Short mmCIF file of C-alpha atoms in Angstrom, two decimals:
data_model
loop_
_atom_site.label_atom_id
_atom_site.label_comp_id
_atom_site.label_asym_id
_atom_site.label_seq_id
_atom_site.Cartn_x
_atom_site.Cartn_y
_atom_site.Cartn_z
CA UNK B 1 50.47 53.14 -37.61
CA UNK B 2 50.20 55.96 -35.44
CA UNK B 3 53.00 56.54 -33.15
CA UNK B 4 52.28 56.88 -28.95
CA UNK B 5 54.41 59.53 -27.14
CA UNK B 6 56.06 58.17 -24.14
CA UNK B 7 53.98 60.45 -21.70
CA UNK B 8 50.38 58.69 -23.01
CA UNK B 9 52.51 55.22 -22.84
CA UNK B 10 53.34 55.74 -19.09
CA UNK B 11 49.39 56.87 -18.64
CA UNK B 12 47.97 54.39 -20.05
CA UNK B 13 50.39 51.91 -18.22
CA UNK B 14 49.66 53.38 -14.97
CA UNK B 15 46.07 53.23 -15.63
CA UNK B 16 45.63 50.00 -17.33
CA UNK B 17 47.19 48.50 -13.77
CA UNK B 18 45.22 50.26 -11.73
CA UNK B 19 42.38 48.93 -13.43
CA UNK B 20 43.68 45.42 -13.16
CA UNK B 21 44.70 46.14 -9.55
CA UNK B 22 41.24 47.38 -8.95
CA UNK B 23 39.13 44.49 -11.01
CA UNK B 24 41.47 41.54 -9.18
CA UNK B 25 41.00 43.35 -5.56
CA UNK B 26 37.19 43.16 -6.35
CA UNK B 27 37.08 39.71 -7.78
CA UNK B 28 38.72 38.77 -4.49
CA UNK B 29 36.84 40.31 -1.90
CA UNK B 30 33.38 39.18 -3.58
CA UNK B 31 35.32 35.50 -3.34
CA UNK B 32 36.45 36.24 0.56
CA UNK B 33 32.80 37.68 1.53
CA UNK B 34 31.20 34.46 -0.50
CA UNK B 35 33.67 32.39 1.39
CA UNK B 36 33.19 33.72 4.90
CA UNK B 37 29.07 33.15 4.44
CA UNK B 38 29.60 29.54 3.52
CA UNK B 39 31.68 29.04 6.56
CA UNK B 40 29.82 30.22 8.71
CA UNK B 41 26.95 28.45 7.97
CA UNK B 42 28.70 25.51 7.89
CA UNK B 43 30.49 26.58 11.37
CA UNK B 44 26.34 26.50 12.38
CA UNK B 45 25.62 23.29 10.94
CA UNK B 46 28.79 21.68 12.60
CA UNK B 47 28.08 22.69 16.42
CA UNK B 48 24.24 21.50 15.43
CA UNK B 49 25.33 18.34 14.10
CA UNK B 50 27.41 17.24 17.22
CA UNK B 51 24.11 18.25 19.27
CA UNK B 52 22.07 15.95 17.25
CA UNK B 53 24.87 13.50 17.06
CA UNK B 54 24.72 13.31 21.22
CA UNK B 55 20.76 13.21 20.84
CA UNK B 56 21.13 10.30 18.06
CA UNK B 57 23.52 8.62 21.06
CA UNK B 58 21.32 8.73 23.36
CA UNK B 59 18.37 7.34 21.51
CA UNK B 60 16.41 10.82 21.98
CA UNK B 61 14.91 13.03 18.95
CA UNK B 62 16.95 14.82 17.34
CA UNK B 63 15.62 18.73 17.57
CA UNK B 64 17.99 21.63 16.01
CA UNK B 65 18.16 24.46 18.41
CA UNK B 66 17.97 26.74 15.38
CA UNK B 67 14.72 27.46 13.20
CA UNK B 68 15.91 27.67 9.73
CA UNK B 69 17.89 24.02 10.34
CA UNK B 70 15.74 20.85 9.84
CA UNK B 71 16.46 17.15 10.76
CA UNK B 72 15.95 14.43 7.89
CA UNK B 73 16.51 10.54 8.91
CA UNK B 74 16.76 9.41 5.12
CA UNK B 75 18.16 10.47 1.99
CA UNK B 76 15.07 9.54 0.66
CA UNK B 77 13.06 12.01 3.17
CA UNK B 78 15.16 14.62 1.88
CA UNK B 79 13.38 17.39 -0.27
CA UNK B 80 13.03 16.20 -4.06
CA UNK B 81 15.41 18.75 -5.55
CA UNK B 82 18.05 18.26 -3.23
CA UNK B 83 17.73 14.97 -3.01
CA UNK B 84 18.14 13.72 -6.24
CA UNK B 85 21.06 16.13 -6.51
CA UNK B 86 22.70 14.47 -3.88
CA UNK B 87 22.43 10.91 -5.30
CA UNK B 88 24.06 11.96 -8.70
CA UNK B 89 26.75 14.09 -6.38
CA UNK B 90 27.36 12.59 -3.02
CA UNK B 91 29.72 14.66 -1.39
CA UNK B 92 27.80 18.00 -2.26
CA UNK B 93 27.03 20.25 0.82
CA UNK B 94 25.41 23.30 -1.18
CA UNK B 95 22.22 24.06 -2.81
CA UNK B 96 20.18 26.16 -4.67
CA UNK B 97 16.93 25.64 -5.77
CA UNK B 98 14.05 27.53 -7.12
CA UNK B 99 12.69 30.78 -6.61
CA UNK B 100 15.58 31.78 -4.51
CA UNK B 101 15.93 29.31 -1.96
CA UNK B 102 19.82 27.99 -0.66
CA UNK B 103 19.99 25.15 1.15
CA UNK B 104 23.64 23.89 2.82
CA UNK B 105 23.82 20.36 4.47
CA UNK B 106 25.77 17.86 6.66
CA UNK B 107 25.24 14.47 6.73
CA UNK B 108 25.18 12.51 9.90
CA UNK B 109 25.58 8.78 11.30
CA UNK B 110 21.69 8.58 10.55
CA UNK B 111 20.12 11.20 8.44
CA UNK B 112 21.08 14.62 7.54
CA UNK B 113 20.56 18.42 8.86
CA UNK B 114 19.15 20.46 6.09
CA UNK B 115 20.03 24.32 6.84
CA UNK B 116 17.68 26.70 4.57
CA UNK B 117 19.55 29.60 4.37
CA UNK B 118 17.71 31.79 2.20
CA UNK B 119 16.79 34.54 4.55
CA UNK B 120 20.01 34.87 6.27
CA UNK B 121 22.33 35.21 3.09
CA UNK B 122 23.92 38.60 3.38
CA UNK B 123 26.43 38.85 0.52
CA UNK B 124 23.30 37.78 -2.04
CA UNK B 125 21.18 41.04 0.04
CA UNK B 126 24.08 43.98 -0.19
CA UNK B 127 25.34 42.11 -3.24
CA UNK B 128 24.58 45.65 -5.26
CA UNK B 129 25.73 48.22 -2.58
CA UNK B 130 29.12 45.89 -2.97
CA UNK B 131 29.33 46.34 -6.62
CA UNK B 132 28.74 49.92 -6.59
CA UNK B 133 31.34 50.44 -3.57
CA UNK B 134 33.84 48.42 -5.94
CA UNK B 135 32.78 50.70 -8.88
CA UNK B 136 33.74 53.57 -7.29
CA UNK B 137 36.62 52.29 -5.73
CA UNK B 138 37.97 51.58 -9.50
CA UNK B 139 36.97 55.14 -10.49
CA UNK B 140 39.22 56.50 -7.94
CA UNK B 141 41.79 54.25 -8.56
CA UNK B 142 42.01 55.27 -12.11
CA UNK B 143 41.65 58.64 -11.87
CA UNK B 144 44.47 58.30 -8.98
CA UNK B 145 46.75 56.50 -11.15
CA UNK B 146 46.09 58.96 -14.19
CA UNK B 147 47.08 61.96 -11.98
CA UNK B 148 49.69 59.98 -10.53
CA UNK B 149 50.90 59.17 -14.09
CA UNK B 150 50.48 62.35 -15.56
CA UNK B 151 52.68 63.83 -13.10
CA UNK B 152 54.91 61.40 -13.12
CA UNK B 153 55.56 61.65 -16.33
CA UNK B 154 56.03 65.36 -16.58
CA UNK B 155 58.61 65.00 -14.10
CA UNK B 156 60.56 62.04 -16.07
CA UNK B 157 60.06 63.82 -19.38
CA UNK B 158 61.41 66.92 -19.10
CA UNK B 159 64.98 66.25 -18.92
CA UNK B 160 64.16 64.41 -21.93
CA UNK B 161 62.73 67.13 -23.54
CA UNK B 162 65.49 69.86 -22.71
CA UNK B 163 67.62 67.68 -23.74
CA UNK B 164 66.14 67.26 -27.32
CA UNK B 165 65.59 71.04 -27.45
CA UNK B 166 69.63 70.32 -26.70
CA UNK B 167 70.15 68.63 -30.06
CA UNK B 168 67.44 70.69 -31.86
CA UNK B 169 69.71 73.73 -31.37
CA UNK B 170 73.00 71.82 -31.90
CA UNK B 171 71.18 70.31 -35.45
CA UNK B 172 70.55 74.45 -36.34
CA UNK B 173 73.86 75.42 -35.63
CA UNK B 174 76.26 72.50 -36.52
CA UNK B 175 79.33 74.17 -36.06
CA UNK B 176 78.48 75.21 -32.59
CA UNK B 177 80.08 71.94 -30.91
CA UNK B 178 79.20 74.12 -27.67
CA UNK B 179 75.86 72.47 -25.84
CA UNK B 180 75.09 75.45 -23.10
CA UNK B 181 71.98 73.58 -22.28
CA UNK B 182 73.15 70.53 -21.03
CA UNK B 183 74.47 71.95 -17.42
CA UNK B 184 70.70 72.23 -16.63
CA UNK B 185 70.26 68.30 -17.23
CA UNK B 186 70.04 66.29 -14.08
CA UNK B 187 72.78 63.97 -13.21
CA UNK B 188 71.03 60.48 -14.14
CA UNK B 189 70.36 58.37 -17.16
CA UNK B 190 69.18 61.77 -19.06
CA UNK B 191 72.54 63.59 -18.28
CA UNK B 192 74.58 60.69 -18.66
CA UNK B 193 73.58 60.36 -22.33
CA UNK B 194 73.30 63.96 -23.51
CA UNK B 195 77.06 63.82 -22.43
CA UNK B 196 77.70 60.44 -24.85
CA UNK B 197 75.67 62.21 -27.49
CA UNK B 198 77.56 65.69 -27.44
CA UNK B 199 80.76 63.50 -27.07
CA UNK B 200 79.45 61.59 -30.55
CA UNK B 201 78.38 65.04 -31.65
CA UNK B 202 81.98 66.41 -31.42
CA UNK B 203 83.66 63.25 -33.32
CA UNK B 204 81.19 63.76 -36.23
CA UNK B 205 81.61 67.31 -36.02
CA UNK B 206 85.97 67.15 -36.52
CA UNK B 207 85.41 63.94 -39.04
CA UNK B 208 82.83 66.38 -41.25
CA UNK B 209 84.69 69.24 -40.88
CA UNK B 210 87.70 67.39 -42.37
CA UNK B 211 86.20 65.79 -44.59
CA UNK B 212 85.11 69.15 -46.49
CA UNK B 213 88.14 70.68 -46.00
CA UNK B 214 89.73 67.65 -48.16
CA UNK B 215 87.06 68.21 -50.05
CA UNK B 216 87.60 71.97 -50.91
CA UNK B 217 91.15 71.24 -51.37
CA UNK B 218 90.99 68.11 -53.92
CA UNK B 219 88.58 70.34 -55.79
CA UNK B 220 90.78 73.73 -55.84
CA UNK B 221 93.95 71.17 -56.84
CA UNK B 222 92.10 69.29 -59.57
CA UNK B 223 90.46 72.51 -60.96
CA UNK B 224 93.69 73.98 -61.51
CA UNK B 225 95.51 71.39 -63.80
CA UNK B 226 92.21 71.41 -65.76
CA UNK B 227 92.18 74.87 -66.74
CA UNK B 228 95.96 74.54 -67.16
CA UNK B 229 95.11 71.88 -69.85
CA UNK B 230 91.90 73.18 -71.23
CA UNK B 231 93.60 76.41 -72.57
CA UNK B 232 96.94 74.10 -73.39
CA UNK B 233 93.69 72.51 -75.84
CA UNK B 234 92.27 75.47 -77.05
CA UNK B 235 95.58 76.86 -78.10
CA UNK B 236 96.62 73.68 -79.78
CA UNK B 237 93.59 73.52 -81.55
CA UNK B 238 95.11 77.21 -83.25
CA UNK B 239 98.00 75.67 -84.87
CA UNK B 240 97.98 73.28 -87.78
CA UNK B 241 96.33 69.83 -86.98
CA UNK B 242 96.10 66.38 -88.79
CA UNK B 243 92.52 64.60 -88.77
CA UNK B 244 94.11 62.48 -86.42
CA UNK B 245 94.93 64.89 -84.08
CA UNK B 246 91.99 67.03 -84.15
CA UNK B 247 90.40 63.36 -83.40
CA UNK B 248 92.83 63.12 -80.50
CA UNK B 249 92.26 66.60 -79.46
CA UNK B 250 88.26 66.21 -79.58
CA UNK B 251 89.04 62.91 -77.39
CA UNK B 252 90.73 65.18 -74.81
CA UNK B 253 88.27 67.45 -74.47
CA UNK B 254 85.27 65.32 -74.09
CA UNK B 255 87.78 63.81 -71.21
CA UNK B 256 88.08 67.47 -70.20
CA UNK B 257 84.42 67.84 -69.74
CA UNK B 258 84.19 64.58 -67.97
CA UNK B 259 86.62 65.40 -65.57
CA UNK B 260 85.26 68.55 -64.55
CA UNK B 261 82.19 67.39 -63.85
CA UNK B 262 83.21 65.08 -61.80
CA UNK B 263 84.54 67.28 -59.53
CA UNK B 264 81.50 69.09 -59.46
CA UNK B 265 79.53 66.09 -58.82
CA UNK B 266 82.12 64.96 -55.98
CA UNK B 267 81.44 68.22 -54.68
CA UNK B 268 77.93 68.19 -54.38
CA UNK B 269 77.87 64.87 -52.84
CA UNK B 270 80.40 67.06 -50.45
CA UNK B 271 77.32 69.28 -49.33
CA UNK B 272 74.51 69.09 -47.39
CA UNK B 273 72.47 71.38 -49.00
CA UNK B 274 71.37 69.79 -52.47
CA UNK B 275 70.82 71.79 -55.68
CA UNK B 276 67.32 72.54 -56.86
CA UNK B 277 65.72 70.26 -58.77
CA UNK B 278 64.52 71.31 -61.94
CA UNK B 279 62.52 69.20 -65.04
CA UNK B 280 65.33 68.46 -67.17
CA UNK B 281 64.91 66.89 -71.05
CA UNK B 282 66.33 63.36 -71.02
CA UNK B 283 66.64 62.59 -74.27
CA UNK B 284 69.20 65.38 -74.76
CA UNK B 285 71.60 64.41 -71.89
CA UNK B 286 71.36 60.79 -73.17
CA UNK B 287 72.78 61.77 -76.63
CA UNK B 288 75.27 64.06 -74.64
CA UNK B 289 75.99 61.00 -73.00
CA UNK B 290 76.59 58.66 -75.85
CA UNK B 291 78.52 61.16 -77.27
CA UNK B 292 80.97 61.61 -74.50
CA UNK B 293 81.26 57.56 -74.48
CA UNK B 294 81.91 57.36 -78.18
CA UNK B 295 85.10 56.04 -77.84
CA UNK B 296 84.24 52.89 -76.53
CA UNK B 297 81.79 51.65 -79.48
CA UNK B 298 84.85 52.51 -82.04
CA UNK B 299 85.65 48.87 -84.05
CA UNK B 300 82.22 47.41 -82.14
CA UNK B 301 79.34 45.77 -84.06
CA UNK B 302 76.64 46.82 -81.90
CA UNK B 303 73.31 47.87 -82.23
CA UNK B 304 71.97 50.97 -80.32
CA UNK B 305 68.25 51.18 -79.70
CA UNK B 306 67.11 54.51 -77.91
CA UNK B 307 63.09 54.21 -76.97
CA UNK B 308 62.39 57.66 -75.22
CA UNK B 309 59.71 60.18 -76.25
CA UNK B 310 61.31 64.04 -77.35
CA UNK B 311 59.09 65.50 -74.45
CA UNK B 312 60.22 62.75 -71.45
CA UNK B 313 61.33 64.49 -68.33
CA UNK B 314 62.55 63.90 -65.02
CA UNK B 315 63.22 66.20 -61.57
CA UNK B 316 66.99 66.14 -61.37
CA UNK B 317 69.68 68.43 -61.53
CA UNK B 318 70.74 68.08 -65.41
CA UNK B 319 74.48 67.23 -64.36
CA UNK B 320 73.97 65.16 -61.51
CA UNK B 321 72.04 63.33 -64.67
CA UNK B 322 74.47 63.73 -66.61
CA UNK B 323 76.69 61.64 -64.05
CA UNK B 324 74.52 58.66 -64.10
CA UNK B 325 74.14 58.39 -67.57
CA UNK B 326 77.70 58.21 -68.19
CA UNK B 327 78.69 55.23 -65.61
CA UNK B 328 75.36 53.52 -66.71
CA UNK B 329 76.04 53.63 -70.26
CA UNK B 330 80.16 53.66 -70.16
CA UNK B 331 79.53 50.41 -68.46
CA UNK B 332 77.13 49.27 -71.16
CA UNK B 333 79.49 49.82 -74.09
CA UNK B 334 82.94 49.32 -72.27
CA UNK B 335 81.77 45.17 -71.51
CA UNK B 336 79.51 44.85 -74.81
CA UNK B 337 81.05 43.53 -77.61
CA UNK B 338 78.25 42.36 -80.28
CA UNK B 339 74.65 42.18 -79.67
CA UNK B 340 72.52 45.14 -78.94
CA UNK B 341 72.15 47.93 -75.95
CA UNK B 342 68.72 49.41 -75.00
CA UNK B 343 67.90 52.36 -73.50
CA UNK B 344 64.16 53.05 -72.80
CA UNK B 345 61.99 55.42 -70.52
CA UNK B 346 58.49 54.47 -69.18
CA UNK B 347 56.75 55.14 -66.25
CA UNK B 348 59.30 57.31 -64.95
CA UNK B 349 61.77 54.28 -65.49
CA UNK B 350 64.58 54.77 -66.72
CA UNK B 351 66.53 51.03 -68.49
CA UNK B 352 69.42 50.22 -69.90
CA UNK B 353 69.94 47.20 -70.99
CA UNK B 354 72.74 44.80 -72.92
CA UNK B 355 73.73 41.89 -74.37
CA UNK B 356 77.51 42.08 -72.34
CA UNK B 357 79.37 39.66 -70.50
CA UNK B 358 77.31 40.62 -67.02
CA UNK B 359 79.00 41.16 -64.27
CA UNK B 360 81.01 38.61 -62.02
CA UNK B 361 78.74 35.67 -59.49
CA UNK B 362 81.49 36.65 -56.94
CA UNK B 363 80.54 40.62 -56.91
CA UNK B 364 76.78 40.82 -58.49
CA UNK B 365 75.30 41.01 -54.31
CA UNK B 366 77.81 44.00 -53.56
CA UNK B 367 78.38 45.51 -56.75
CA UNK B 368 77.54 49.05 -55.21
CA UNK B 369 80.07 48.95 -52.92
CA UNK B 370 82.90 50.98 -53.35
CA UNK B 371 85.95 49.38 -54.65
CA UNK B 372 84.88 46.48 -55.91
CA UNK B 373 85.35 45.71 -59.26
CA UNK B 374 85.38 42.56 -62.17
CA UNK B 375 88.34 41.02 -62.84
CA UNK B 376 88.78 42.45 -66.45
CA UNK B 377 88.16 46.11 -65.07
CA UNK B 378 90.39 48.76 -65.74
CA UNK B 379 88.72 51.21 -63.04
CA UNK B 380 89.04 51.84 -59.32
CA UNK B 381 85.37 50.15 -58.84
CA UNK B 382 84.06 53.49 -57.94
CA UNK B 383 80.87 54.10 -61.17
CA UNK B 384 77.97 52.31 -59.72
CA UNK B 385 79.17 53.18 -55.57
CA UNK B 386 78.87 57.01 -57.35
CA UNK B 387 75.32 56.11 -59.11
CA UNK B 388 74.52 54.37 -55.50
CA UNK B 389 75.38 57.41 -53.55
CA UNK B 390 73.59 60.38 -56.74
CA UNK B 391 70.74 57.57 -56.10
CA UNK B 392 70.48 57.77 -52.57
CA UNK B 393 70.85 61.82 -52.28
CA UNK B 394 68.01 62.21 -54.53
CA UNK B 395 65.35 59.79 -53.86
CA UNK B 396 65.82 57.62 -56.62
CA UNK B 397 65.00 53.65 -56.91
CA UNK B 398 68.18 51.60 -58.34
CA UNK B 399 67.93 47.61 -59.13
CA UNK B 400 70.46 45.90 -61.57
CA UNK B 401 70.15 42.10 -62.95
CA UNK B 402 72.91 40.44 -65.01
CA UNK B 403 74.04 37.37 -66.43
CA UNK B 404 75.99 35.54 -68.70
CA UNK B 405 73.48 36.95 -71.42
CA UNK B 406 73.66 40.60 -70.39
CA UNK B 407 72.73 43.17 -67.80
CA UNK B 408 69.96 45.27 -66.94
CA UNK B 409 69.95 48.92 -64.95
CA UNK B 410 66.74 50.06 -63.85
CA UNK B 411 66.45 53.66 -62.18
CA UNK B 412 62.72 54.77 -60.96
CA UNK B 413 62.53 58.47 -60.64
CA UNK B 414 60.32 59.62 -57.93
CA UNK B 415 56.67 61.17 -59.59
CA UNK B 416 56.67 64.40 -60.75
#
């Protein structure tokens, strides 16, 4: 649906009255001029009728001092158009009949005066000089109103308009909290709310700017620890291990590799300028992924089905995929016992799907949120508000159904 500017709304307001203004102002004087005819002729035929009513008194003939009025002693004497109107319709007093001819009448205490009126009808005569004086009265009330709007409009807009040139430059240069152009705004409804708007500006401004300075330093004080331990692992993997411990140690640095890319995906949700996208393989990252979440099938009789082609790709940054596939499918095999877990790709649809305990009635309509969590979770309730939020940042569909019998995840990646 196309989308009407304010200054073409305020024209085409201004105009569309103006035309209604002009169209009821016409309507009306063709009424008052139609009105005014009818009574004066009946004005006429009153003063005649109180003549013939004294000549009717007085026994005398009854002669109408005009020409164009005639006397009739019976209804029945009456012309035959008007009147066998005038029986069907007794209290009628106007008529028109053929070729032209208009007829008013008055009835009296014996007979009627007939007044034909044809010739001296002068609405019906300068009925088209009327309509073409009305037609150009409209013309120059439009194009009156349309100048009138158009300036209008102008004037009332362009406070608006520096004002969004205002936030245009503010939107270039977010740190500037600084709005030089707003002392130019007048001192009405415009100024009043580029001052609320560079007030909210100013709040967001201090609340972002904090928040990426917590941002920078969680990341610099996490990073640090995990280098710490990384080389504390690479070290220990020099001296003499047991299976089990080079197990354990393997465990620690799949956890390793988790954990830092967490951070990296907490700071890139941190940003406002996004990675490039670039076709990454799926089916790799998803046996990355299964191998990172190994841990959580050990001692499980479950059956892994993987449906997606060598050559499937999507658009994504490979570790912001890399993300979602391990919430989606540590979820899968952290609350599946026995049964089976899918994982297909069609369509640029991306499922997984298990035969788990589903997640909780009480959480399934907010399970995005952040925080909230099953009752048998270990976590913080924080995977699928992460998946929501990677989701949401790049353009990707989420839905999730579950059940006693299982749960589903479908992501729809937007066409390549």
């Amino acid at each position: 649906m196309p989308v009407i500017s304010l200054r073409h709304k305020i024209l085409l307001a201004f105009t569309g009255c103006a035309v209604a203004i002009a169209l009821l102002f016409g309507l009306c004087s063709l009424l008052f001029a139609y009105h005014t005819e009818d009574r004066f002729f009946e004005s006429l035929l009153q003063a005649e009728a109180n003549v013939a009513e004294q000549q009717l008194a007085e026994g005398a003939p009854v002669v109408p001092r005009l020409g164009f009025i005639r006397y009739y002693p019976a209804l029945s004497a009456l012309p035959a158009g008007i009147g066998e109107v005038l029986k069907q319709t007794p209290n009628r007093r106007e008529f028109a009949a053929a070729q032209g001819k208009h007829f008013h009448l008055i009835p009296l205490s014996t007979g009627y005066l007939l007044a034909d009126v044809s010739e001296q009808l002068i609405v019906r005569n300068i009925r088209g000089q009327m309509f073409t004086f009305l037609l150009c009265l409209l013309l120059a009330a439009i194009v009156f109103s349309a100048v009138l709007a158009f300036w209008l409009a102008r004037r009332v807009l362009k406070p608006l308009h520096q004002l969004t040139a205002v936030v245009d430059n503010a939107g270039q240069h977010p740190t500037d909290t600084n709005w030089s152009g707003i002392a130019a705004l007048p001192a009405d409804e415009i100024g009043r709310l580029a001052q609320a708007l560079q007030q909210a500006w100013l709040r967001v401004a201090e609340f972002v700017g904090r928040e990426q300075q917590f941002t920078q330093d969680v990341s610099h004080e996490l990073r640090t620890p995990v280098t710490v331990s990384r080389g504390a692992i690479t070290l220990l993997r020099h001296t003499t291990l047991t299976a089990q411990q080079l197990q354990l140690i393997e465990r620690l640095e799949l956890a390793q590799q988790q954990i830092a890319q967490s951070i990296e995906t907490l700071m890139l949700l941190a940003r406002e300028q996004q990675p490039a996208a670039s076709r990454t393989p799926l089916l790799p990252l998803v046996e990355h992924s299964i191998l990172q979440q190994q841990p959580k099938l050990a001692g499980k009789q479950l059956q892994l089905n993987i449906d997606i082609a060598a050559d499937e790709s999507v658009m994504i940054a490979d570790s912001v995929l890399l993300i979602l596939l391990n919430n989606l499918l540590g979820n899968a095999f952290e609350y599946t016992v026995t049964g089976h877990i899918n994982i297909a790709f069609k369509q640029q649809t991306l499922t997984v799907e298990d035969t788990g305990s589903g997640i909780d009635a009480a959480i399934r309509q907010n399970v995005f949120d952040s925080g909230v969590k099953g009752q048998s979770s270990q976590g913080m309730g924080v995977g699928l508000s992460l998946v929501k939020r990677l989701c949401d940042k790049w353009h990707i569909a989420y839905h999730i159904q579950s059940d006693s019998s299982g749960t589903r995840v479908r992501l729809q990646f937007p066409q390549q």
